[in-house]
mmCIF file of C-alpha atoms and ligand atoms in Angstrom:
data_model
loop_
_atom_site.group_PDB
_atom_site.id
_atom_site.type_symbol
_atom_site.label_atom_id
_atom_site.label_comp_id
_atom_site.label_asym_id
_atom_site.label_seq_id
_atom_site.Cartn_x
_atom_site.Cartn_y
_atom_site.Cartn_z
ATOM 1 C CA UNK O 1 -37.623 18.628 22.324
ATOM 2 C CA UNK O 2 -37.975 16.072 19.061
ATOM 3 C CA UNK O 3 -36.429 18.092 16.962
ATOM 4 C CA UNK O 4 -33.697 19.657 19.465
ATOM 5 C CA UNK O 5 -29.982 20.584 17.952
ATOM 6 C CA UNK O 6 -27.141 18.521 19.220
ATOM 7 C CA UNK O 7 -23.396 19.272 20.502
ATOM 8 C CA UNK O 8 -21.078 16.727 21.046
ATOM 9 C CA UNK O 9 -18.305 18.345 22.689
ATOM 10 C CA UNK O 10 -15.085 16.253 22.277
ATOM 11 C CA UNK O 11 -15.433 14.104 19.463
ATOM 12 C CA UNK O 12 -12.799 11.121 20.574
ATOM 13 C CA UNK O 13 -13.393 7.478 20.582
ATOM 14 C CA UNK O 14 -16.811 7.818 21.941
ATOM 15 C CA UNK O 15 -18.385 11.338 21.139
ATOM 16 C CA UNK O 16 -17.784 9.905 17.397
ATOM 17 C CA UNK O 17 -19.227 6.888 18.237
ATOM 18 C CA UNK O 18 -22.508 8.440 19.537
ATOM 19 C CA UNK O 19 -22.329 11.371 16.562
ATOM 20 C CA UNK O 20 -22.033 7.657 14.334
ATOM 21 C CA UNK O 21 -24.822 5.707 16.461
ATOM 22 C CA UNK O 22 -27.120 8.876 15.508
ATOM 23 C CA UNK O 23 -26.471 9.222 11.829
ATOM 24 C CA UNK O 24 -27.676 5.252 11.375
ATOM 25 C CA UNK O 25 -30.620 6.154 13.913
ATOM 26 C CA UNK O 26 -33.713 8.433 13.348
ATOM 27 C CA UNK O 27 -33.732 10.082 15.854
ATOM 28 C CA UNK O 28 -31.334 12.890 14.454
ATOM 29 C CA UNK O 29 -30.828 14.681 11.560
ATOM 30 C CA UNK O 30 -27.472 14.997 10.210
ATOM 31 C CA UNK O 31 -27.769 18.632 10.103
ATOM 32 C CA UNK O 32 -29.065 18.352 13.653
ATOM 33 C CA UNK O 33 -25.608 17.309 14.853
ATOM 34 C CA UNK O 34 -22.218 19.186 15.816
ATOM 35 C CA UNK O 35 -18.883 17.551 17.229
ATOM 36 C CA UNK O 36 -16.386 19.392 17.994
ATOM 37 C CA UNK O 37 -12.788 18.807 18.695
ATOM 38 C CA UNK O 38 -9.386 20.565 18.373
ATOM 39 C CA UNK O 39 -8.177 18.647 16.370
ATOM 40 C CA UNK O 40 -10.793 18.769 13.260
ATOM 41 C CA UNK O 41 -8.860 16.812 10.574
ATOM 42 C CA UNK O 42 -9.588 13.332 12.911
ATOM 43 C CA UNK O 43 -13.417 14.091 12.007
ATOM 44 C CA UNK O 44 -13.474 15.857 8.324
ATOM 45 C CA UNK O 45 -15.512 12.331 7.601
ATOM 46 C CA UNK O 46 -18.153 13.561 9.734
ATOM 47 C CA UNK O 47 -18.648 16.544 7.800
ATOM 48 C CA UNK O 48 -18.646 15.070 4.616
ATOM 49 C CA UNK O 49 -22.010 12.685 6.187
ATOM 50 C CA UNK O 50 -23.497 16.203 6.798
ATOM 51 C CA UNK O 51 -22.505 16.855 10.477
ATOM 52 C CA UNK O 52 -21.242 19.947 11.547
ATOM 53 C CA UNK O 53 -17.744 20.234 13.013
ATOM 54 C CA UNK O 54 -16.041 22.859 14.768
ATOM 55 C CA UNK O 55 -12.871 23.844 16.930
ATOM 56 C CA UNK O 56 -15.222 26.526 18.762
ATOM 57 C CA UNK O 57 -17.195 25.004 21.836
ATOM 58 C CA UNK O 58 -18.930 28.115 22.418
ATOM 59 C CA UNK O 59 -20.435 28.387 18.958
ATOM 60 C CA UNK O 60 -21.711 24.653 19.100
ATOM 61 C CA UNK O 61 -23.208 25.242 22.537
ATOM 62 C CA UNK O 62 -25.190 28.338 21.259
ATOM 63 C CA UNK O 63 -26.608 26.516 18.596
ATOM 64 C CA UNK O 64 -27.889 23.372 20.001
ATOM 65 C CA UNK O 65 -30.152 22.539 22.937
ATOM 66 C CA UNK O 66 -28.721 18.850 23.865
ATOM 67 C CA UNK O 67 -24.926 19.407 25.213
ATOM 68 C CA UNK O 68 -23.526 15.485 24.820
ATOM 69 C CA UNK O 69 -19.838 16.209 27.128
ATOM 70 C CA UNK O 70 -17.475 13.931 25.633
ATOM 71 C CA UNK O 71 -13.882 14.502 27.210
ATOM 72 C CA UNK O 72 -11.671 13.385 29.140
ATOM 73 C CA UNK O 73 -12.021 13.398 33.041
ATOM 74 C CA UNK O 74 -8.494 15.023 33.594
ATOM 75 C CA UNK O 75 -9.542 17.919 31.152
ATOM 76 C CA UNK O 76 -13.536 18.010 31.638
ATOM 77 C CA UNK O 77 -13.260 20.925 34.306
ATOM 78 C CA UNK O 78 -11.181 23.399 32.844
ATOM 79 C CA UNK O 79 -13.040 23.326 29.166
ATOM 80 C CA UNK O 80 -16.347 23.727 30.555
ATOM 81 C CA UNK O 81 -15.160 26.389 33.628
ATOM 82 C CA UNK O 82 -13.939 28.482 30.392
ATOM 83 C CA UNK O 83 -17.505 27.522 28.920
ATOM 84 C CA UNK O 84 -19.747 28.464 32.096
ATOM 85 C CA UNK O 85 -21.297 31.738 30.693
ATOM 86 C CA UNK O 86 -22.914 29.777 27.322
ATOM 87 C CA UNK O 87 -24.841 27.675 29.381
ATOM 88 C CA UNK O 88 -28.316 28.800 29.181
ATOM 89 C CA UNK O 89 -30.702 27.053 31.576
ATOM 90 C CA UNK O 90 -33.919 28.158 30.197
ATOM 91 C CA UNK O 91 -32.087 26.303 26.285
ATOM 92 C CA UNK O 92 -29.810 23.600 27.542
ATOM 93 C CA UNK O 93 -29.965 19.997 28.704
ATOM 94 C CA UNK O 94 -26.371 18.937 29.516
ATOM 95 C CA UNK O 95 -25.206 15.473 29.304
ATOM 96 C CA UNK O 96 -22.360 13.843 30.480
ATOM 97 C CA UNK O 97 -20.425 10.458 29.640
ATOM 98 C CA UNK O 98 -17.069 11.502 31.478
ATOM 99 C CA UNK O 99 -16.307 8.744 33.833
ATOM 100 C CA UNK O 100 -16.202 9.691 37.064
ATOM 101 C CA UNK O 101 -16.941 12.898 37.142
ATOM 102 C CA UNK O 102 -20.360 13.618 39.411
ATOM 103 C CA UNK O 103 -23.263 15.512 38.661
ATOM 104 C CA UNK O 104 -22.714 17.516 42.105
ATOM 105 C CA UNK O 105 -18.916 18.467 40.605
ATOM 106 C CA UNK O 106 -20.604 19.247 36.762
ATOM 107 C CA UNK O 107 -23.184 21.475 38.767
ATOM 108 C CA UNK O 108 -20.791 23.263 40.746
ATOM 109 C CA UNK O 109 -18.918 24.517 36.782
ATOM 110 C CA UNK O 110 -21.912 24.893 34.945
ATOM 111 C CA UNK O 111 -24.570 25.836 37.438
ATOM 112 C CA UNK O 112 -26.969 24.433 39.712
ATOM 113 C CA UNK O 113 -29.615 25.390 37.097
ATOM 114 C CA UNK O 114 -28.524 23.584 34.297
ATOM 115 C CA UNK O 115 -30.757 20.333 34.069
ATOM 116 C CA UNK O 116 -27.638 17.293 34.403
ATOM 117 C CA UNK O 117 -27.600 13.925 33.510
ATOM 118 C CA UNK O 118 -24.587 11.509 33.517
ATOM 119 C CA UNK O 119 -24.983 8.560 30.571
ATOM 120 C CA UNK O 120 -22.360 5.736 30.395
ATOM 121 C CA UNK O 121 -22.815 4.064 27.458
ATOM 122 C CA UNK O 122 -20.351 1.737 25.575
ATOM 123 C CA UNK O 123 -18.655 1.947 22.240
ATOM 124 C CA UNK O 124 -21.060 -0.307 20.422
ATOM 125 C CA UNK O 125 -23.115 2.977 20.469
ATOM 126 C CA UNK O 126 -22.062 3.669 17.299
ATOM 127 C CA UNK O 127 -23.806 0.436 16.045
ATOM 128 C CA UNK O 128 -27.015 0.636 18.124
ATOM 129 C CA UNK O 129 -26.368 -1.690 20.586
ATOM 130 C CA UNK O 130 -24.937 0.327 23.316
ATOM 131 C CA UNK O 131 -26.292 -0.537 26.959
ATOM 132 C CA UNK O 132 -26.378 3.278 28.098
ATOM 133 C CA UNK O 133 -27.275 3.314 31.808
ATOM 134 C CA UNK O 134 -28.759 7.216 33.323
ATOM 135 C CA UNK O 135 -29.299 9.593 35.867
ATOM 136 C CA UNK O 136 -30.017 13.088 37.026
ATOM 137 C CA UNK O 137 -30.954 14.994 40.035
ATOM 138 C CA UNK O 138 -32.741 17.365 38.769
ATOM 139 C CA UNK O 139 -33.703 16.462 34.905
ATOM 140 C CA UNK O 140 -37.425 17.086 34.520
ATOM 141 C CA UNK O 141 -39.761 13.964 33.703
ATOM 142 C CA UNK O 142 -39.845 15.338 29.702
ATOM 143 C CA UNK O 143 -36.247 16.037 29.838
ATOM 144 C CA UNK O 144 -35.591 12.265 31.190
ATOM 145 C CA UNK O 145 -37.972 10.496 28.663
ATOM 146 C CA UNK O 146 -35.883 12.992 26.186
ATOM 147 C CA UNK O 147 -32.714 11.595 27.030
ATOM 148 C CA UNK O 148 -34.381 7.797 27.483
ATOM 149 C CA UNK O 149 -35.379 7.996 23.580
ATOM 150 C CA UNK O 150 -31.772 9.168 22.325
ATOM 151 C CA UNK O 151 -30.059 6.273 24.069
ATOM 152 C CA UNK O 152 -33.063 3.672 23.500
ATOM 153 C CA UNK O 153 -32.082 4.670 19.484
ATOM 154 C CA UNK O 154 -28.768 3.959 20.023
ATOM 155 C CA UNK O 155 -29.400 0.425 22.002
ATOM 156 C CA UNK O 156 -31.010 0.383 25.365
ATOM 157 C CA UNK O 157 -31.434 2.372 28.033
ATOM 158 C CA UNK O 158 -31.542 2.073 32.088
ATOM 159 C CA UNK O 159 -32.221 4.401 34.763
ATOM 160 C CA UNK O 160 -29.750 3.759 37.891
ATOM 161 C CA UNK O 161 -28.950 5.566 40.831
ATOM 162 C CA UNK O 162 -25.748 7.884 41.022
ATOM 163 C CA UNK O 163 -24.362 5.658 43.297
ATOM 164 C CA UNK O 164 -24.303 2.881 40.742
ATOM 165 C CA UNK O 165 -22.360 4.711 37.866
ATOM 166 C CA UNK O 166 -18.931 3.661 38.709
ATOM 167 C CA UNK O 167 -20.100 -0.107 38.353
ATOM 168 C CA UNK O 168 -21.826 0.385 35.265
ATOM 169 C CA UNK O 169 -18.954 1.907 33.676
ATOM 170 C CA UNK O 170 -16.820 -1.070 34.490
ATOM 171 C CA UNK O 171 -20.035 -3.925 33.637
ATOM 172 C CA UNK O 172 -21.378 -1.654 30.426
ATOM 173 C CA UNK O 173 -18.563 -0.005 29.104
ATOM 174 C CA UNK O 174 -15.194 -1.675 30.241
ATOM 175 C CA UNK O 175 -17.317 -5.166 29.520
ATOM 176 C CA UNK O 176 -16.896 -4.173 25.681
ATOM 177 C CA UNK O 177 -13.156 -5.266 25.980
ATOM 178 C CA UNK O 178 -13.654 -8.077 28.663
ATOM 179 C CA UNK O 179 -16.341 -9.374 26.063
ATOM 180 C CA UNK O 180 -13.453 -8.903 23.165
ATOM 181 C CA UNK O 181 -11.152 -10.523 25.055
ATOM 182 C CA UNK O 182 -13.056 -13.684 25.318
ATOM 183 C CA UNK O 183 -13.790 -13.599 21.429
ATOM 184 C CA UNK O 184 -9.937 -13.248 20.965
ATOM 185 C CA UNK O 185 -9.354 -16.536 23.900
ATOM 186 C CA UNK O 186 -11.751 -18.337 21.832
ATOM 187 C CA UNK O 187 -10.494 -17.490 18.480
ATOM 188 C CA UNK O 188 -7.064 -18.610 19.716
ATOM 189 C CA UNK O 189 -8.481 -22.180 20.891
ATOM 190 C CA UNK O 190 -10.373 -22.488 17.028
ATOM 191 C CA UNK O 191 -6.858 -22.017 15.518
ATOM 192 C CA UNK O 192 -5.780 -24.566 17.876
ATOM 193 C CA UNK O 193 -8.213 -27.222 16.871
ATOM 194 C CA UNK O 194 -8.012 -26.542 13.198
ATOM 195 C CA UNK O 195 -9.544 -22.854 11.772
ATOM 196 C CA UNK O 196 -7.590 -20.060 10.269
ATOM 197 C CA UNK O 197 -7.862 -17.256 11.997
ATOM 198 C CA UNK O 198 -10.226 -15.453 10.006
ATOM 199 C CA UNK O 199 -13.162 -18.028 10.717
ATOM 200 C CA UNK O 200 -11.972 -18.839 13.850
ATOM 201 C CA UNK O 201 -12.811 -15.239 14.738
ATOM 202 C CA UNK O 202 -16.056 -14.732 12.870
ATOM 203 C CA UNK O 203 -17.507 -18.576 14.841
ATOM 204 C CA UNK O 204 -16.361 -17.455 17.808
ATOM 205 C CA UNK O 205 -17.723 -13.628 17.910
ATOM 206 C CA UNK O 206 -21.502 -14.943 15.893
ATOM 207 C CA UNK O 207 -21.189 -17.687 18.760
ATOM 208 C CA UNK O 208 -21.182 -14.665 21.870
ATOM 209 C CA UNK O 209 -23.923 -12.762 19.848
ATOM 210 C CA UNK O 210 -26.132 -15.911 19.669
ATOM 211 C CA UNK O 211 -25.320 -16.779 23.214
ATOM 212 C CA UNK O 212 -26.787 -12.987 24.328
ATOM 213 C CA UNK O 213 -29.133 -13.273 22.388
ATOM 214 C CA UNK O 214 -31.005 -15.862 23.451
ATOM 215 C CA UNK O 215 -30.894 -14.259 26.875
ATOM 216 C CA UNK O 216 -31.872 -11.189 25.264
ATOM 217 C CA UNK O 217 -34.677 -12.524 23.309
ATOM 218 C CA UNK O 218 -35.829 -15.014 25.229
ATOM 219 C CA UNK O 219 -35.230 -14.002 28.736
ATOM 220 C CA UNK O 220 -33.453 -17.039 29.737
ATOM 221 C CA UNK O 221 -31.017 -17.438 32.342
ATOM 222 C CA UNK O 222 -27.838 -18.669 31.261
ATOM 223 C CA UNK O 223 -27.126 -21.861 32.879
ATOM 224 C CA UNK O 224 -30.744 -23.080 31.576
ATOM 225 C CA UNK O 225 -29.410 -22.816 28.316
ATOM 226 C CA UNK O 226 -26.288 -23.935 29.512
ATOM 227 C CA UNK O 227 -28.016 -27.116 30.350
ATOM 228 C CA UNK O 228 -29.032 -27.572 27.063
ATOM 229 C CA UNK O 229 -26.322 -27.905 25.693
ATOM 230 C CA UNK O 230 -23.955 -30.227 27.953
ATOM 231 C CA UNK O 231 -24.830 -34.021 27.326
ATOM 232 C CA UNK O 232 -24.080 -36.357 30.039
ATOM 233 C CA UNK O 233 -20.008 -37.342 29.751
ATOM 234 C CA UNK O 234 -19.734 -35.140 27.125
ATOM 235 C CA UNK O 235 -17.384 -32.498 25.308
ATOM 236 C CA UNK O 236 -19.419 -29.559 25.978
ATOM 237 C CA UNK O 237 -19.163 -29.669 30.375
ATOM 238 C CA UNK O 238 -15.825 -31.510 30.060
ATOM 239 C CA UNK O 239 -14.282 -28.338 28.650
ATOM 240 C CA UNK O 240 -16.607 -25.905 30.728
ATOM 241 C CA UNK O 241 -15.575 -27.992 34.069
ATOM 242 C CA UNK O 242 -11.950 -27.301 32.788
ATOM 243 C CA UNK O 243 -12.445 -24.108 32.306
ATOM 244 C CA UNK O 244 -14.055 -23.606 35.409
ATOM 245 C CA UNK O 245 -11.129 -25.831 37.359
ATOM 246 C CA UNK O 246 -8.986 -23.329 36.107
ATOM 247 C CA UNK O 247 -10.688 -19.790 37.259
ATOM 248 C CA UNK O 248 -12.878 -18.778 34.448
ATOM 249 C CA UNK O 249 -15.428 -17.485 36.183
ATOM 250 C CA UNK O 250 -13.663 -16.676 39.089
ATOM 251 C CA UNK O 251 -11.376 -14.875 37.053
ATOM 252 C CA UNK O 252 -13.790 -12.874 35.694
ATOM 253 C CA UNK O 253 -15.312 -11.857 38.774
ATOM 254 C CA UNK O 254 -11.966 -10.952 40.123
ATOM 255 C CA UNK O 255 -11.590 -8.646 37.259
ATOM 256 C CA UNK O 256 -14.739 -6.919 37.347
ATOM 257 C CA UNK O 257 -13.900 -6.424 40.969
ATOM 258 C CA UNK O 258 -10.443 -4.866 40.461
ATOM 259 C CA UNK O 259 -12.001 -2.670 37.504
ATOM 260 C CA UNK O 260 -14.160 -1.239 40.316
ATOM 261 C CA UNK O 261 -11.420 -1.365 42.774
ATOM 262 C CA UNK O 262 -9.656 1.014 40.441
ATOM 263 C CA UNK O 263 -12.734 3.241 39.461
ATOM 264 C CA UNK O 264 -12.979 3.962 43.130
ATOM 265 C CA UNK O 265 -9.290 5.151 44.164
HETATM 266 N N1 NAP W 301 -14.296 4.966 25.199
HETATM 267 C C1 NAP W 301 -15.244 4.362 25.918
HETATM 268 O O1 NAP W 301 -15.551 3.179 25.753
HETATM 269 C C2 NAP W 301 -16.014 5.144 26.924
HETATM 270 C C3 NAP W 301 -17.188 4.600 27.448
HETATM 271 C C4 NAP W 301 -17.925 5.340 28.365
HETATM 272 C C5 NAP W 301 -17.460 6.589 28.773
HETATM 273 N N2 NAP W 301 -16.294 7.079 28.281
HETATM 274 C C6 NAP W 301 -15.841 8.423 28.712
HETATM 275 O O2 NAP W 301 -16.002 9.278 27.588
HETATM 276 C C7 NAP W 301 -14.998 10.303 27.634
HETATM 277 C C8 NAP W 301 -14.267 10.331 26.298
HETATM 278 O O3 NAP W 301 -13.563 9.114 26.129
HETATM 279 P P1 NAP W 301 -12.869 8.776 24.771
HETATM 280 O O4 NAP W 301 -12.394 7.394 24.855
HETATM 281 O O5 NAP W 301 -13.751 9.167 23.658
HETATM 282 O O6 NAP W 301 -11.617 9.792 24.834
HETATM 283 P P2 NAP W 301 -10.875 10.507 23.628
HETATM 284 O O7 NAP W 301 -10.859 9.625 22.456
HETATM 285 O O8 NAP W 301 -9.587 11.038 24.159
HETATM 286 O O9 NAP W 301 -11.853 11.736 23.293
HETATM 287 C C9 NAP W 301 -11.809 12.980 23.939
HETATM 288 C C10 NAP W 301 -11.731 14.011 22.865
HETATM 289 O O10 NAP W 301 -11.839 15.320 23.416
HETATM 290 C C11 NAP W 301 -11.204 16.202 22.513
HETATM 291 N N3 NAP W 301 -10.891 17.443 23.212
HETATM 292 C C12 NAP W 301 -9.906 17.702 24.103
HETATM 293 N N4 NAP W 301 -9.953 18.979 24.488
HETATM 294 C C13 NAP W 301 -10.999 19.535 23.837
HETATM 295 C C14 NAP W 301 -11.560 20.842 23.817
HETATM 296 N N5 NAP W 301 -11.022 21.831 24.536
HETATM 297 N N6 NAP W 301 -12.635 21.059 23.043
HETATM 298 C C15 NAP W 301 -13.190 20.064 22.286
HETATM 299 N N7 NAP W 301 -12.683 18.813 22.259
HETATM 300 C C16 NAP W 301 -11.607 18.567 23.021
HETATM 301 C C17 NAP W 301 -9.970 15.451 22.065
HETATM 302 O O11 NAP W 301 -9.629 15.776 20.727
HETATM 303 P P3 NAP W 301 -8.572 16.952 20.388
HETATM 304 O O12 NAP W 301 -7.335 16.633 21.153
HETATM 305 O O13 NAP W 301 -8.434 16.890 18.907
HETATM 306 O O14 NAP W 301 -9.243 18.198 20.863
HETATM 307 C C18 NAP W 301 -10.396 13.996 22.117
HETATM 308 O O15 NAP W 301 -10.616 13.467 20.835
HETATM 309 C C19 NAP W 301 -14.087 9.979 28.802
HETATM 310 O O16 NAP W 301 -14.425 10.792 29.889
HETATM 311 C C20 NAP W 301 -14.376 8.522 29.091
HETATM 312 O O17 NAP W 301 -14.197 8.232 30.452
HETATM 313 C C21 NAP W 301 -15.573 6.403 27.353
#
């Protein structure tokens, strides 16, 4: 499968941030590599990196082997009901990052025979550093470690349960812009206390990426290094109790929980 052709059907926001995540990777080929969209002007960059694009989903699905479904839940089912007959089971590995759309419903438009996984990965795919989390019902075990390897070169990779992928959308890739949105709070308190904006921002988003990754790297938990770094009566757990007197966490933990809330309706 190494060497397998890829369609990314509905190169948006994320199907060009995976086609992107693959270009820096080495896992693909540019020539390897078709998006397609309607409109093709929003990706004419992608063609000049080598990639092929296309308005014709039919023609893309004949000549690749990995399917990458990149639309939008509210049009998923009618593009790929008027795509059913180009599915070849005995060629195709189909896989899905629609939100909320199940492999049960994908089966039931493009066949029971069709081997399905669903991938929810985040935008920092196109960087390599997407958390992707997976799962199938009935991938095969070379199929699966097929589909581990593509996200693994585009971050990391986790198997889950069906039943999980609504949370990991709103923990993997809805945490993108929680995550964002804390770089931006803290930014605003650096102006505050003295930095222009522009270093403001670049402290506070090195800061985050030095915070995960010494959880990363190290495998700590976070309030060990937490620990480290608030001195008895001092400035760092004065501001942190504030913070914490005034919701943070809780906050956050409310929002992740409303995400869901909202996932689920
Ligand atoms: N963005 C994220 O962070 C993220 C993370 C995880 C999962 N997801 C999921 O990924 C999916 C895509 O999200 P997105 O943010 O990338 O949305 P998006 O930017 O709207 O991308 C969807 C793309 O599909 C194209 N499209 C529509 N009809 C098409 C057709 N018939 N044939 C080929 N392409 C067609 C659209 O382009 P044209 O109008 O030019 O055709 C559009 O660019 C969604 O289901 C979302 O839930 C997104």
């Amino acid at each position: 499968m190494k060497n397998s052709k890829i369609a990314i059907i509905g190169g948006g926001n994320l199907g060009i941030a995976i086609a992107e995540g693959l270009l820096k990777s080495v896992f693909a080929q540019p020539s390897q590599i078709t998006v397609t969209r309607r409109t093709l002007s929003r990706i004419e960059f992608l063609k000049e990196k080598g990639v092929t694009i296309t308005d014709n989903n039919a023609q893309a699905i004949a000549t690749s082997e990995i399917i990458i479904v990149a639309l939008k839940p509210y049009n998923v089912k009618d593009v790929l009901a008027s795509l059913k007959d180009q599915f070849d089971p005995k060629k195709h590995v189909v896989i899905s990052v629609v939100t909320g759309i199940s492999l049960q419903e994908l089966a039931s438009i493009v066949g029971n025979d069709i081997s399905l996984f669903r991938a929810m990965p985040n935008t920092a795919i196109a960087i390599q550093q997407s958390v992707t989390c997976v799962c199938t019902t009935n991938g095969t075990r070379q199929q699966a470690d097929f589909v581990t390897d593509l996200f693994n070169n585009l971050g990391i990779t986790i198997a889950i349960d069906e039943k999980l992928m609504d949370a990991a959308t709103v923990l993997g890739a809805c945490g993108i812009a929680y995550a964002l949105r804390f770089i931006r709070a803290a930014t605003q308190g650096g102006i505050e206390i003295g930095f222009d904006a522009k270093t403001a921002n670049l402290i506070s988003a090195q800061t985050v990426k030095g915070a995960a990754e010494l959880l990363l790297q190290l495998g700590r938990h976070p309030e060990e290094e937490i620990d480290k770094v608030t001195t008895p009566k001092g400035c760092t757990i004065v501001g942190l109790n504030e913070m914490e007197h005034q919701g943070f966490s809780s906050s956050l933990i409310k929002g992740i929980s409303s995400s869901y809330k909202k996932i689920q309706s």
